[in-house]
Amino acid sequence: MKKSNILLVDDDEIYLFLMEKTIKSLTQDLVVNSFTDGEQAVEFITACTEKQIDLPQVIFLDINMPFLDGWGFLSEFKKLKSKIENHINIYMVSSSMMDKDKKRAADFEDLTGYVIKPIHEDKLAEIFTEIYHENW
Amino acid sequence: MWKRVFKIFISLYLPLLALSLFLLYSQKKEQIRNLSQYQQRDTELKKNYLQEQCYTFLRDTYYWSTIKYPLDFDPIGNHEDFMKPYLELINGITDYDQFRFLDLTGKEFYRVIRKRSTSIEPDSLQDKQDRDYVKAGLALKQGQLYLSQISLNRENGIIENPHKPVIRTVAPIYDANHKKIGLVVINFKMKRVLDKIKSQIAGNNIYLLDESHRIITSSLFKEDVPYEFKTKNSSMDDIFASNNTIYEKDTTYLSNNHIWSFHPVILNKTTFNFSSVVNSSSEIITPSNWVMVMENPPSLINAYILNSYQGFVMFNFCAIILLLAISYIYEKKRAQKDQFYLEVENKNILLTEKSNQLLENNSVIKDINHRLEMRNRQLSEFNYLVSHNLRSPVTTMSVLIEMMKNEKEPEKLSLLYPKLEQVTTSILNLSQDINEYVSIIDNSEIKVDDVDLFSLIDEVKNDFSETLLGHKTFEVIVKPEAWRNVQFSKFYLKSIIQNLMSNAIKYRKNNSTSYIEFETAYEDKSKVLYIRDNGTGLNLEMHGDNLFKLYKRFHRNISGKGMGLFLVKSHLDALDASITVQSEVGKGITFKIIF
């Protein structure tokens, strides 16, 4: 069974390193791609749609990033949505527990969830189970 | 209060008093004039009465002188019958007191006297040649009549008692041959006439004087002709020592509050027609030139004008009461009004004070509010910093440490250590940045000076001169048209210029002449500074929200910490200034700072 990609978007490289490590410890079947800002992630998704490459099923999106932040990415993603066939689960990931951010996140219907850093193994497993059911 | 009432009263009453005094005066004058006129008329009436009486007496006498007496006229003897009818006539005229005929030597040859009022009797004949009226009678020419002085009757040189004032008329008599045979002398009783003359009409005093000012009769004296038996107070001059009377003509005048009327009765040398025949007038010869005098004494005048005085007093009394009442009411109203105005004014002052206080409070509150808002914004910014930027590496570190705890293989563990170091370094950097920010927002007493913006720009420009050496041209253009100096913190302003100039240099376009331009202006009475460059510009649609936030970078290929504009905004916020931005990609950026 062929597994789809996971996209990590965060400017914190250590966070990326840790996430990749955690995911790998959970499963070897999932392919993880990571970008350090929203702009690169948008470019990647654009490229995928153009080249008919399968899109990732899950995106973990940080809010605070240079060049294009999480909110900026979501606006750009909305524009690309018409070209995307699959459903993509986007999780907003933030160290912020501020209500302001949570409320803002609720306004985006493309968001699947809001996750607060750090993401532990069991939380990840829960998310994967929800998306892939028992198939991971 | 009463003093003011009195003042108003006086100001109202004085003109009224003056007017009433004037009216009283003119009324008095008019009344005295009326009194004078009445008195003048009365005096004239009395005078005419006296004159009429004298004319009546003289007419009788004229009648006796026109009778043609018989030759050798002897009324007692031969001609008793002739006299009989005349005797009846004499008896009938009750004014006759004595009727006599005198011969040309002055001896009586006929004499009848009235003993009782209804009958006359013959009396013993007397020789009267020494008497003045006989002498004057003998000297009479034809056509002349004599009228004597009024005097008390004397018998044989002694004043008859009771006093009997008489006047004598004398006329010559002629016989049938027109020969003068003697005189007719008639004594007229003057009591009736004098009583009538001195009878008072309206209480005026009446005097009849002879030409020597001796009183003949007066309302003041019971007896007539007092000078004949009295030495004192029988002359007008005795009674009124300072009397400057004019006797020549009718005179009425006011003197010392007495009204005097003098009407001379002058009969001497006047002619009068006593007969029925025209042009046969007789000349009157008389020693007596009388003066009819009337006096209105002060008591009478005062009584006459008493009504005016009463009216005057009554009017003034009423006026005083009324004006006092008016003054009192007016003053009271005025006082009430003043009180009311005063209260209103006081309230107004109080309200104004309160209003000012409220305005002041309002501005203070507004100021405080503004500061609170600012502080709130800063705190929220700080909160954000902590919750995002600080929490993020801390959570990362906690994950890292947990992972290191669970890692059994030393090889893999050694890979994790440098990561931990990396995280701690970033936490350190972050804490330094936060420190810098906190120092800005916590600095409540920033030193504000009158800062010369353009010398500051020159200073900052020199800091970058080394960096710019060997590069393409970069120009700093200044346009200090509107203003040069601004009230601001010199330190903050320098930092702002440094950051903006640094950005303009960093994000300049390489293929053209770059510049940064500082222009001052006034907008809505505020000092405004425009900072323009012709650098790469920015997509504000994408980045506008994050432009002034910490650690936001918008150019991938240019190094930057994402701190510059954040500090600029923080500095401006701290001193209540604001910044806005306008930009287009590839066409540069314009900042507008409003102080």
XYZ file of C-alpha atoms in Angstrom:
731
model
C 0.000 0.000 0.000
C 1.348 3.324 -1.076
C 1.367 6.025 1.659
C 0.917 9.715 0.973
C 3.295 12.519 2.024
C 3.206 14.639 5.170
C 4.130 18.309 4.842
C 5.791 20.155 7.745
C 5.952 23.982 7.449
C 7.903 25.700 10.222
C 10.864 28.104 10.464
C 12.170 26.322 13.547
C 14.634 23.817 12.128
C 15.051 22.002 15.392
C 11.303 21.579 15.546
C 11.372 20.129 12.012
C 14.164 17.772 12.958
C 12.288 16.629 16.051
C 8.975 16.167 14.191
C 10.581 14.101 11.454
C 12.269 12.020 14.090
C 9.034 11.504 15.991
C 7.077 10.544 12.868
C 9.776 8.100 11.840
C 9.635 6.521 15.244
C 5.906 6.003 14.733
C 5.958 4.719 11.153
C 8.366 4.117 8.347
C 5.642 4.250 5.720
C 4.928 7.984 5.708
C 7.050 10.292 3.565
C 7.727 13.614 5.281
C 8.524 16.806 3.428
C 9.413 20.021 5.276
C 9.735 23.726 4.443
C 10.950 26.624 6.606
C 8.395 29.178 5.440
C 4.938 29.469 3.872
C 6.209 30.764 0.611
C 8.233 27.634 -0.129
C 5.278 25.475 0.832
C 2.992 27.385 -1.561
C 5.575 27.003 -4.328
C 5.758 23.249 -3.670
C 1.961 22.789 -3.777
C 1.744 24.865 -6.935
C 4.425 22.696 -8.524
C 2.578 19.503 -7.486
C -0.690 20.620 -9.072
C 1.090 21.600 -12.251
C 3.030 18.328 -12.539
C 0.098 16.102 -11.468
C 2.035 14.856 -8.469
C 0.017 13.560 -5.521
C -0.460 16.110 -2.820
C 0.225 15.390 0.833
C -2.730 14.317 2.943
C -1.575 16.229 6.019
C 0.022 19.648 6.452
C 1.337 20.799 9.842
C 1.433 24.550 9.519
C 3.233 26.905 11.875
C 1.744 30.418 12.333
C 4.871 32.484 12.872
C 7.189 32.350 9.927
C 9.170 34.804 7.863
C 8.290 35.822 4.314
C 4.841 34.141 4.368
C 3.341 33.115 7.677
C 0.678 30.520 8.393
C -2.210 32.886 7.708
C -0.576 34.018 4.486
C -0.166 30.389 3.425
C -3.857 29.714 4.063
C -4.871 32.684 1.868
C -2.652 31.462 -0.939
C -3.877 27.887 -0.489
C -7.467 29.080 -0.912
C -6.545 30.385 -4.344
C -5.056 27.026 -5.357
C -7.930 24.975 -3.949
C -9.855 24.699 -7.209
C -6.952 22.790 -8.736
C -6.732 20.322 -5.880
C -8.765 17.134 -6.086
C -7.954 15.398 -2.825
C -8.928 16.572 0.597
C -5.931 17.940 2.466
C -5.970 17.967 6.278
C -4.302 21.157 7.466
C -3.360 21.424 11.140
C -2.368 24.775 12.515
C 0.560 24.245 14.852
C 1.547 26.922 17.290
C 3.267 27.392 20.575
C 0.685 30.104 21.243
C -2.207 29.307 23.491
C -3.733 32.709 22.848
C -7.478 32.777 22.215
C -6.938 35.371 19.515
C -5.065 32.863 17.347
C -7.530 30.078 18.050
C -10.456 32.282 17.088
C -8.734 33.370 13.925
C -8.020 29.744 13.058
C -11.704 28.875 13.478
C -12.513 31.281 10.648
C -10.606 29.143 8.134
C -12.834 26.283 6.978
C -9.873 24.585 5.281
C -8.314 23.953 8.657
C -8.840 20.518 10.136
C -7.468 21.339 13.562
C -5.398 23.517 15.871
C -2.542 21.835 17.657
C -0.388 23.337 20.363
C 3.352 22.675 20.492
C 4.949 20.430 21.532
C 3.235 17.608 19.634
C 3.842 14.372 21.455
C 3.841 10.939 19.913
C 0.421 9.952 21.158
C -1.155 13.153 19.763
C 0.428 12.413 16.391
C -0.812 8.822 16.510
C -4.299 10.091 17.267
C -4.206 12.420 14.254
C -2.875 9.708 11.933
C -5.520 7.264 13.108
C -8.174 9.831 12.347
C -6.875 10.393 8.840
C -5.573 6.971 7.753
C -7.690 4.891 10.112
C -5.766 1.717 10.799
C -3.853 1.861 7.567
C -0.538 3.350 8.668
C -31.923 99.408 51.672
C -33.660 102.433 53.332
C -30.968 104.743 52.188
C -31.613 103.696 48.574
C -35.373 103.985 49.088
C -34.865 107.483 50.435
C -32.660 108.391 47.493
C -35.252 107.241 44.961
C -37.945 109.012 46.937
C -36.003 112.264 46.969
C -35.284 112.088 43.262
C -38.980 111.561 42.561
C -40.324 113.958 45.154
C -38.102 116.988 44.634
C -39.439 117.850 41.154
C -42.948 117.308 42.404
C -42.319 119.553 45.371
C -40.855 122.231 43.127
C -43.852 121.982 40.828
C -46.336 122.151 43.675
C -44.467 125.111 45.192
C -44.574 126.885 41.871
C -48.289 126.134 41.555
C -48.885 127.318 45.095
C -46.942 130.485 44.428
C -48.764 131.244 41.214
C -52.086 130.362 42.781
C -51.342 132.643 45.696
C -50.345 135.395 43.330
C -53.512 134.909 41.351
C -55.610 134.914 44.516
C -53.948 138.042 45.821
C -54.573 139.627 42.441
C -58.219 138.595 42.701
C -58.398 139.914 46.240
C -56.838 143.153 45.098
C -59.366 143.435 42.318
C -62.256 142.758 44.662
C -60.894 145.261 47.127
C -60.307 147.849 44.428
C -63.879 147.397 43.279
C -65.224 147.611 46.827
C -63.179 150.708 47.518
C -64.484 152.260 44.352
C -68.043 151.388 45.419
C -67.533 153.015 48.822
C -65.966 156.055 47.232
C -68.851 156.332 44.777
C -71.291 155.944 47.602
C -69.667 158.807 49.544
C -69.531 160.902 46.427
C -73.188 160.165 45.654
C -74.174 161.169 49.167
C -72.247 164.422 48.848
C -73.927 165.080 45.488
C -77.320 164.390 47.103
C -76.548 166.866 49.888
C -75.308 169.419 47.399
C -78.363 168.892 45.167
C -80.596 169.703 48.167
C -78.540 172.759 48.903
C -78.641 173.816 45.246
C -82.413 173.511 45.396
C -82.581 175.902 48.377
C -80.342 178.366 46.625
C -82.525 178.467 43.491
C -85.701 179.448 45.368
C -86.743 183.064 44.752
C -87.151 184.331 48.272
C -89.484 187.268 48.948
C -88.050 190.766 49.269
C -87.018 191.582 52.821
C -87.252 187.935 53.594
C -88.273 187.297 57.166
C -89.036 183.623 57.627
C -89.847 183.896 61.292
C -92.136 186.898 61.050
C -93.788 188.149 57.793
C -92.952 185.199 55.708
C -93.871 182.396 58.101
C -96.548 181.252 55.699
C -94.069 181.285 52.846
C -91.872 178.952 54.863
C -94.636 176.623 55.920
C -94.553 174.203 52.976
C -90.738 174.324 53.022
C -90.785 173.485 56.707
C -92.792 170.371 55.893
C -90.131 169.489 53.334
C -87.294 170.056 55.810
C -89.070 167.927 58.353
C -89.446 165.122 55.819
C -85.766 164.919 54.962
C -84.481 163.097 57.994
C -80.843 163.658 57.065
C -81.265 167.302 57.867
C -79.996 167.966 61.335
C -80.018 171.744 61.169
C -81.381 174.090 58.571
C -80.381 177.728 58.755
C -80.468 180.977 56.873
C -77.725 183.473 57.577
C -77.580 187.083 56.535
C -74.641 188.580 54.711
C -72.897 189.367 58.012
C -72.968 185.799 59.166
C -75.802 186.059 61.637
C -78.563 183.474 61.627
C -81.994 184.731 60.838
C -83.658 181.353 60.606
C -82.759 178.154 62.428
C -84.504 174.841 62.830
C -82.947 171.819 64.425
C -84.001 168.196 64.606
C -84.607 167.286 68.192
C -86.221 163.935 67.498
C -85.995 161.952 64.381
C -89.494 162.804 63.229
C -89.779 166.513 64.113
C -87.852 169.712 63.795
C -88.079 172.735 66.000
C -87.019 176.381 65.745
C -83.993 177.170 67.813
C -82.376 180.273 69.192
C -80.427 182.225 66.604
C -76.641 182.402 66.822
C -73.938 184.559 65.314
C -71.756 182.320 63.171
C -69.609 184.925 61.428
C -66.344 183.449 62.792
C -66.918 179.913 61.578
C -64.869 178.723 58.651
C -67.842 177.492 56.675
C -69.575 180.884 57.060
C -66.490 182.734 55.851
C -66.133 180.346 52.942
C -69.881 180.631 52.221
C -69.801 184.400 52.134
C -66.932 184.202 49.658
C -68.920 181.969 47.281
C -69.644 183.327 43.839
C -72.841 182.624 41.990
C -72.873 179.029 40.759
C -70.627 177.825 43.550
C -71.569 175.423 46.375
C -69.622 174.775 49.530
C -69.153 171.422 51.169
C -67.559 171.431 54.609
C -65.249 169.019 56.351
C -66.929 166.164 58.207
C -66.802 167.057 61.894
C -68.502 166.424 65.177
C -71.298 168.861 65.846
C -70.512 171.477 68.408
C -72.999 173.627 70.214
C -71.532 176.899 71.402
C -68.034 175.548 70.726
C -68.510 172.301 72.710
C -68.721 168.858 71.096
C -72.291 167.694 71.396
C -72.807 164.431 73.237
C -73.556 161.845 72.050
C -71.180 162.538 69.170
C -72.952 163.616 66.099
C -70.813 163.631 62.966
C -72.102 166.157 60.476
C -71.281 167.722 57.156
C -72.383 171.166 56.231
C -73.373 172.527 52.891
C -73.527 176.226 52.168
C -75.020 178.094 49.218
C -75.940 181.736 48.622
C -79.655 182.681 48.455
C -81.256 185.381 46.343
C -84.511 187.386 46.534
C -86.978 187.899 43.727
C -84.778 190.692 42.383
C -81.801 188.323 42.132
C -80.218 190.148 44.989
C -78.013 188.062 47.247
C -79.648 188.114 50.646
C -77.643 185.589 52.565
C -76.663 181.941 52.850
C -78.437 178.675 53.351
C -76.551 176.319 55.672
C -77.645 172.714 56.121
C -76.132 170.269 58.603
C -76.471 166.725 57.323
C -76.288 163.839 59.702
C -73.333 161.722 58.589
C -73.823 158.865 61.010
C -75.826 156.801 58.553
C -73.391 157.485 55.706
C -70.297 156.831 57.755
C -71.778 153.639 59.209
C -72.478 152.445 55.742
C -68.990 153.352 54.615
C -67.298 151.514 57.450
C -69.558 148.501 57.195
C -67.283 145.643 56.286
C -68.001 143.548 53.212
C -65.508 140.735 53.596
C -63.615 141.620 56.711
C -61.446 144.221 55.049
C -60.552 147.198 57.180
C -61.981 150.457 55.856
C -60.701 153.932 56.517
C -61.921 157.286 55.349
C -59.153 159.845 55.734
C -58.950 163.542 55.244
C -56.064 164.994 53.320
C -53.978 165.234 56.491
C -54.369 161.442 56.889
C -56.628 161.961 59.874
C -59.216 159.275 60.293
C -62.762 160.385 59.734
C -64.268 156.986 60.048
C -62.892 153.493 60.211
C -64.138 149.981 60.695
C -61.561 149.765 63.473
C -63.154 152.565 65.530
C -66.565 152.721 66.979
C -66.554 156.516 67.126
C -66.212 158.710 64.084
C -63.816 161.594 63.657
C -61.711 160.493 66.594
C -59.093 163.197 66.193
C -61.503 165.749 67.490
C -61.626 164.188 70.972
C -58.564 161.967 71.012
C -54.955 162.787 70.461
C -53.573 159.312 69.865
C -54.283 156.803 67.119
C -56.521 159.132 65.277
C -54.304 159.518 62.286
C -53.351 156.942 59.672
C -49.733 157.917 60.226
C -50.047 157.042 63.907
C -51.263 153.570 63.132
C -49.040 152.817 60.190
C -45.883 154.823 60.676
C -44.096 153.663 57.530
C -46.845 154.193 55.072
C -45.660 155.504 51.759
C -49.038 156.094 50.289
C -49.681 157.598 46.903
C -52.844 159.670 47.169
C -53.000 161.343 43.785
C -54.780 158.529 42.058
C -56.453 155.191 42.690
C -53.843 152.796 43.939
C -53.869 149.177 45.038
C -50.757 147.412 46.125
C -49.387 144.638 48.298
C -47.110 145.657 51.117
C -45.846 143.492 53.927
C -48.628 140.996 53.239
C -51.286 143.723 53.439
C -53.298 144.700 50.410
C -53.879 148.402 50.396
C -56.340 150.276 48.194
C -56.309 154.088 48.141
C -59.006 155.902 46.236
C -58.919 159.693 46.652
C -62.276 161.458 46.709
C -61.603 164.856 45.221
C -64.585 167.162 44.962
C -62.997 170.588 45.334
C -63.238 172.699 42.154
C -65.183 169.979 40.383
C -68.341 170.899 38.576
C -71.643 169.058 38.625
C -75.007 169.673 37.051
C -77.608 169.660 39.849
C -80.432 171.262 37.892
C -82.603 169.880 35.175
C -81.385 172.659 32.893
C -78.547 171.766 30.600
C -75.307 173.728 30.907
C -75.994 175.130 34.332
C -73.429 173.163 36.285
C -72.240 174.256 39.659
C -68.720 174.341 41.002
C -68.068 172.640 44.297
C -65.785 174.337 46.757
C -64.645 172.194 49.607
C -61.640 172.021 51.934
C -61.985 168.320 52.260
C -60.172 165.998 49.875
C -60.798 162.544 51.273
C -59.149 159.271 50.663
C -61.122 156.075 50.808
C -58.744 153.407 52.086
C -59.262 149.685 52.291
C -56.901 147.261 53.849
C -56.865 143.525 53.480
C -55.000 142.381 56.595
C -52.676 139.339 56.482
C -55.128 137.284 58.501
C -57.771 137.798 55.836
C -55.394 137.100 52.983
C -54.191 133.990 54.728
C -57.724 132.863 55.399
C -58.537 133.425 51.752
C -55.589 131.393 50.493
C -55.842 128.848 53.287
C -57.530 126.455 50.882
C -54.559 126.614 48.580
C -52.229 125.901 51.473
C -54.423 123.048 52.594
C -54.461 121.693 49.072
C -50.711 122.078 48.868
C -50.144 120.271 52.143
C -52.655 117.564 51.289
C -51.152 117.046 47.858
C -47.633 116.860 49.254
C -48.693 114.549 52.018
C -50.348 112.177 49.546
C -47.373 112.509 47.195
C -44.934 111.666 49.987
C -46.931 108.600 51.015
C -47.385 107.445 47.434
C -43.800 108.099 46.374
C -42.447 106.424 49.487
C -44.564 103.401 48.692
C -43.448 103.431 45.064
C -39.801 103.853 46.051
C -40.072 101.067 48.561
C -41.729 98.687 46.121
C -39.335 99.626 43.323
C -36.329 99.176 45.555
C -37.651 95.890 46.849
C -38.266 94.611 43.323
C -34.866 95.832 42.266
C -33.250 94.138 45.255
C -35.089 90.941 44.425
C -34.041 91.210 40.829
C -30.443 91.899 41.819
C -30.558 88.975 44.178
C -31.933 86.797 41.414
C -29.283 87.955 38.943
C -26.618 87.443 41.539
C -27.823 83.932 42.182
C -27.987 83.174 38.481
C -24.547 84.624 38.007
C -23.171 82.636 40.902
C -24.759 79.516 39.558
C -23.354 80.327 36.172
C -19.895 80.758 37.610
C -20.306 77.511 39.476
C -21.508 75.756 36.351
C -18.670 77.208 34.312
C -16.226 76.067 36.946
C -17.732 72.627 36.967
C -17.809 72.517 33.215
C -14.165 73.528 33.071
C -13.365 70.973 35.707
C -15.209 68.353 33.692
C -13.423 69.364 30.517
C -10.138 69.197 32.354
C -11.055 65.838 33.833
C -12.155 64.716 30.432
C -8.888 65.650 28.833
C -7.003 64.021 31.673
C -9.117 60.911 31.297
C -8.679 61.005 27.557
C -4.969 61.280 28.050
C -4.962 58.452 30.551
C -7.159 56.421 28.254
C -4.809 57.011 25.403
C -1.862 55.971 27.529
C -3.738 52.933 28.707
C -4.605 51.958 25.174
C -1.001 52.373 24.202
C 0.149 50.409 27.181
C -2.412 47.772 26.372
C -1.137 47.515 22.849
C 2.423 47.285 24.075
C 1.492 44.658 26.619
C -0.393 42.688 24.045
C 2.631 42.915 21.786
C 4.773 41.753 24.648
C 2.333 38.978 25.383
C 2.520 37.880 21.796
C 6.288 37.941 21.896
C 6.318 35.747 24.937
C 3.594 33.390 23.825
C 4.997 32.837 20.320
C 8.619 33.601 20.169
C 9.675 32.627 23.622
C 7.380 29.670 24.181
C 8.319 28.140 20.878
C 12.033 27.445 21.606
C 11.174 26.534 25.172
C 8.762 23.818 24.071
C 11.286 22.701 21.508
C 13.845 22.430 24.225
C 11.495 20.410 26.411
C 10.844 18.005 23.562
C 14.545 17.759 22.875
C 15.338 17.015 26.467
C 12.615 14.371 26.669
C 13.994 12.782 23.545
C 17.485 12.796 24.961
C 16.172 11.126 28.084
C 14.642 8.328 26.036
C 17.590 7.901 23.695
C 19.651 4.898 24.538
C 22.134 4.997 21.727
C 25.048 7.342 22.525
C 25.656 8.011 18.830
C 22.235 9.440 18.296
C 22.389 11.289 21.591
C 25.534 13.063 20.527
C 23.616 14.295 17.480
C 21.018 15.916 19.746
C 23.428 17.970 21.913
C 24.309 20.609 19.286
C 20.569 21.051 18.700
C 20.113 21.843 22.371
C 22.904 24.398 22.167
C 21.257 25.931 19.124
C 17.978 26.290 20.983
C 19.570 27.875 24.041
C 21.430 30.353 21.827
C 18.190 31.349 20.147
C 16.533 31.723 23.574
C 19.402 33.958 24.671
C 19.116 36.095 21.547
C 15.397 36.304 22.007
C 15.696 37.326 25.628
C 18.102 40.094 24.583
C 15.639 41.338 21.989
C 12.779 41.193 24.451
C 14.927 43.095 26.902
C 15.462 45.816 24.361
C 11.745 46.015 23.702
C 10.862 46.041 27.382
C 13.328 48.850 27.950
C 11.407 50.874 25.374
C 7.922 50.220 26.688
C 8.957 50.412 30.305
C 10.686 53.752 29.959
C 7.965 55.998 31.294
C 10.155 59.094 31.496
C 11.711 59.515 28.121
C 13.752 62.674 27.750
C 12.072 64.849 25.171
C 14.042 67.677 23.527
C 13.753 70.108 20.716
C 15.568 67.932 18.220
C 17.065 69.221 14.977
C 15.978 66.476 12.605
C 18.316 67.377 9.791
C 21.530 67.552 11.796
C 20.487 64.157 13.168
C 20.106 62.834 9.612
C 23.623 64.127 8.829
C 24.956 62.317 11.875
C 23.293 59.036 10.926
C 24.423 59.377 7.317
C 28.032 59.304 8.438
C 27.460 55.995 10.221
C 26.678 54.429 6.867
C 29.347 56.183 4.804
C 31.827 53.335 5.221
C 29.267 50.736 4.226
C 28.458 52.743 1.134
C 32.071 53.235 0.054
C 32.756 51.392 -3.150
C 29.095 50.835 -3.792
C 26.960 52.435 -6.339
C 25.704 55.875 -5.579
C 23.238 56.190 -2.725
C 21.898 59.617 -2.068
C 20.367 61.096 1.085
C 18.038 63.903 0.010
C 16.680 66.366 2.585
C 13.723 68.720 2.083
C 13.349 70.735 5.284
C 10.719 73.044 3.759
C 8.085 72.983 6.493
C 10.080 72.491 9.672
C 13.502 71.498 11.011
C 12.992 70.870 14.697
C 10.596 68.557 16.475
C 9.822 67.769 20.098
C 11.008 64.172 20.445
C 13.517 61.912 22.102
C 16.793 62.412 20.323
C 17.852 58.864 21.032
C 14.660 57.346 19.630
C 14.604 59.599 16.598
C 18.172 58.652 15.805
C 17.308 54.955 16.100
C 14.289 55.447 13.797
C 16.395 57.222 11.149
C 19.105 54.578 11.444
C 16.649 51.716 10.911
C 14.857 53.356 8.005
C 18.101 54.390 6.332
C 19.533 50.915 6.892
C 16.462 49.338 5.267
C 16.646 51.751 2.328
C 20.280 50.769 1.771
C 19.567 47.052 2.200
C 16.630 46.964 -0.145
C 17.939 49.314 -2.819
C 17.860 48.262 -6.428
C 21.293 47.536 -7.806
C 20.736 48.733 -11.310
C 19.799 52.324 -10.580
C 20.736 55.364 -8.543
C 19.201 54.842 -5.151
C 18.143 57.454 -2.676
C 16.341 58.049 0.550
C 14.447 61.314 0.853
C 13.387 63.085 4.055
C 10.656 65.715 3.593
C 8.886 67.684 6.294
C 5.338 68.999 6.040
C 2.369 70.192 8.055
C -0.883 68.256 7.874
C -3.895 69.120 10.067
C -1.581 71.308 12.153
C 0.646 68.311 12.897
C 4.286 67.943 11.924
C 4.688 65.222 9.332
C 7.827 63.563 8.044
C 7.853 61.668 4.750
C 10.635 59.104 4.178
C 10.726 57.878 0.616
C 13.076 55.525 -1.231
C 13.197 54.009 -4.684
C 14.117 50.527 -3.484
C 12.544 47.147 -4.160
C 9.309 47.968 -2.387
C 6.981 45.478 -0.769
C 3.709 43.645 -1.446
C 1.621 45.305 1.250
C -1.398 43.181 0.434
C 0.539 40.133 1.518
C 2.728 41.569 4.266
C 0.967 44.748 5.399
C -0.288 43.234 8.634
C 3.129 41.959 9.651
C 5.282 44.831 8.501
C 5.965 46.257 11.957
C 5.995 42.945 13.808
C 8.999 41.282 15.407
C 11.033 38.747 13.436
C 9.084 39.286 10.282
C 11.251 39.191 7.232
C 10.015 39.693 3.746
C 13.109 39.257 1.562
C 14.597 35.817 1.440
C 17.950 36.764 -0.108
C 18.750 39.675 2.202
C 20.005 39.149 5.690
C 17.870 40.639 8.432
C 16.803 39.956 11.915
C 13.207 41.161 11.508
C 13.705 43.696 14.276
C 14.181 47.112 12.564
C 10.637 48.229 11.777
C 9.403 46.666 15.009
C 11.740 48.971 16.933
C 10.755 51.964 14.788
C 7.100 51.382 15.609
C 7.839 50.822 19.299
C 9.819 54.064 19.535
C 7.069 56.048 17.837
C 4.340 54.458 19.959
C 6.229 55.280 23.129
C 6.106 58.980 22.269
C 2.586 59.020 20.854
C 3.597 59.372 17.238
C 2.290 57.186 14.432
C 3.574 55.687 11.231
C 1.859 54.601 8.022
C 3.298 53.024 4.890
C 2.693 53.022 1.172
C 4.499 50.791 -1.296
C 4.424 48.966 -4.574
C 6.708 46.140 -5.521
C 9.685 47.469 -7.507
C 8.774 51.118 -6.955
C 10.093 51.829 -3.505
C 8.416 52.517 -0.222
C 7.136 55.648 1.502
C 6.795 55.963 5.267
C 4.813 58.790 6.783
C 5.511 59.675 10.385
C 2.988 61.929 12.122
C 4.351 63.548 15.272
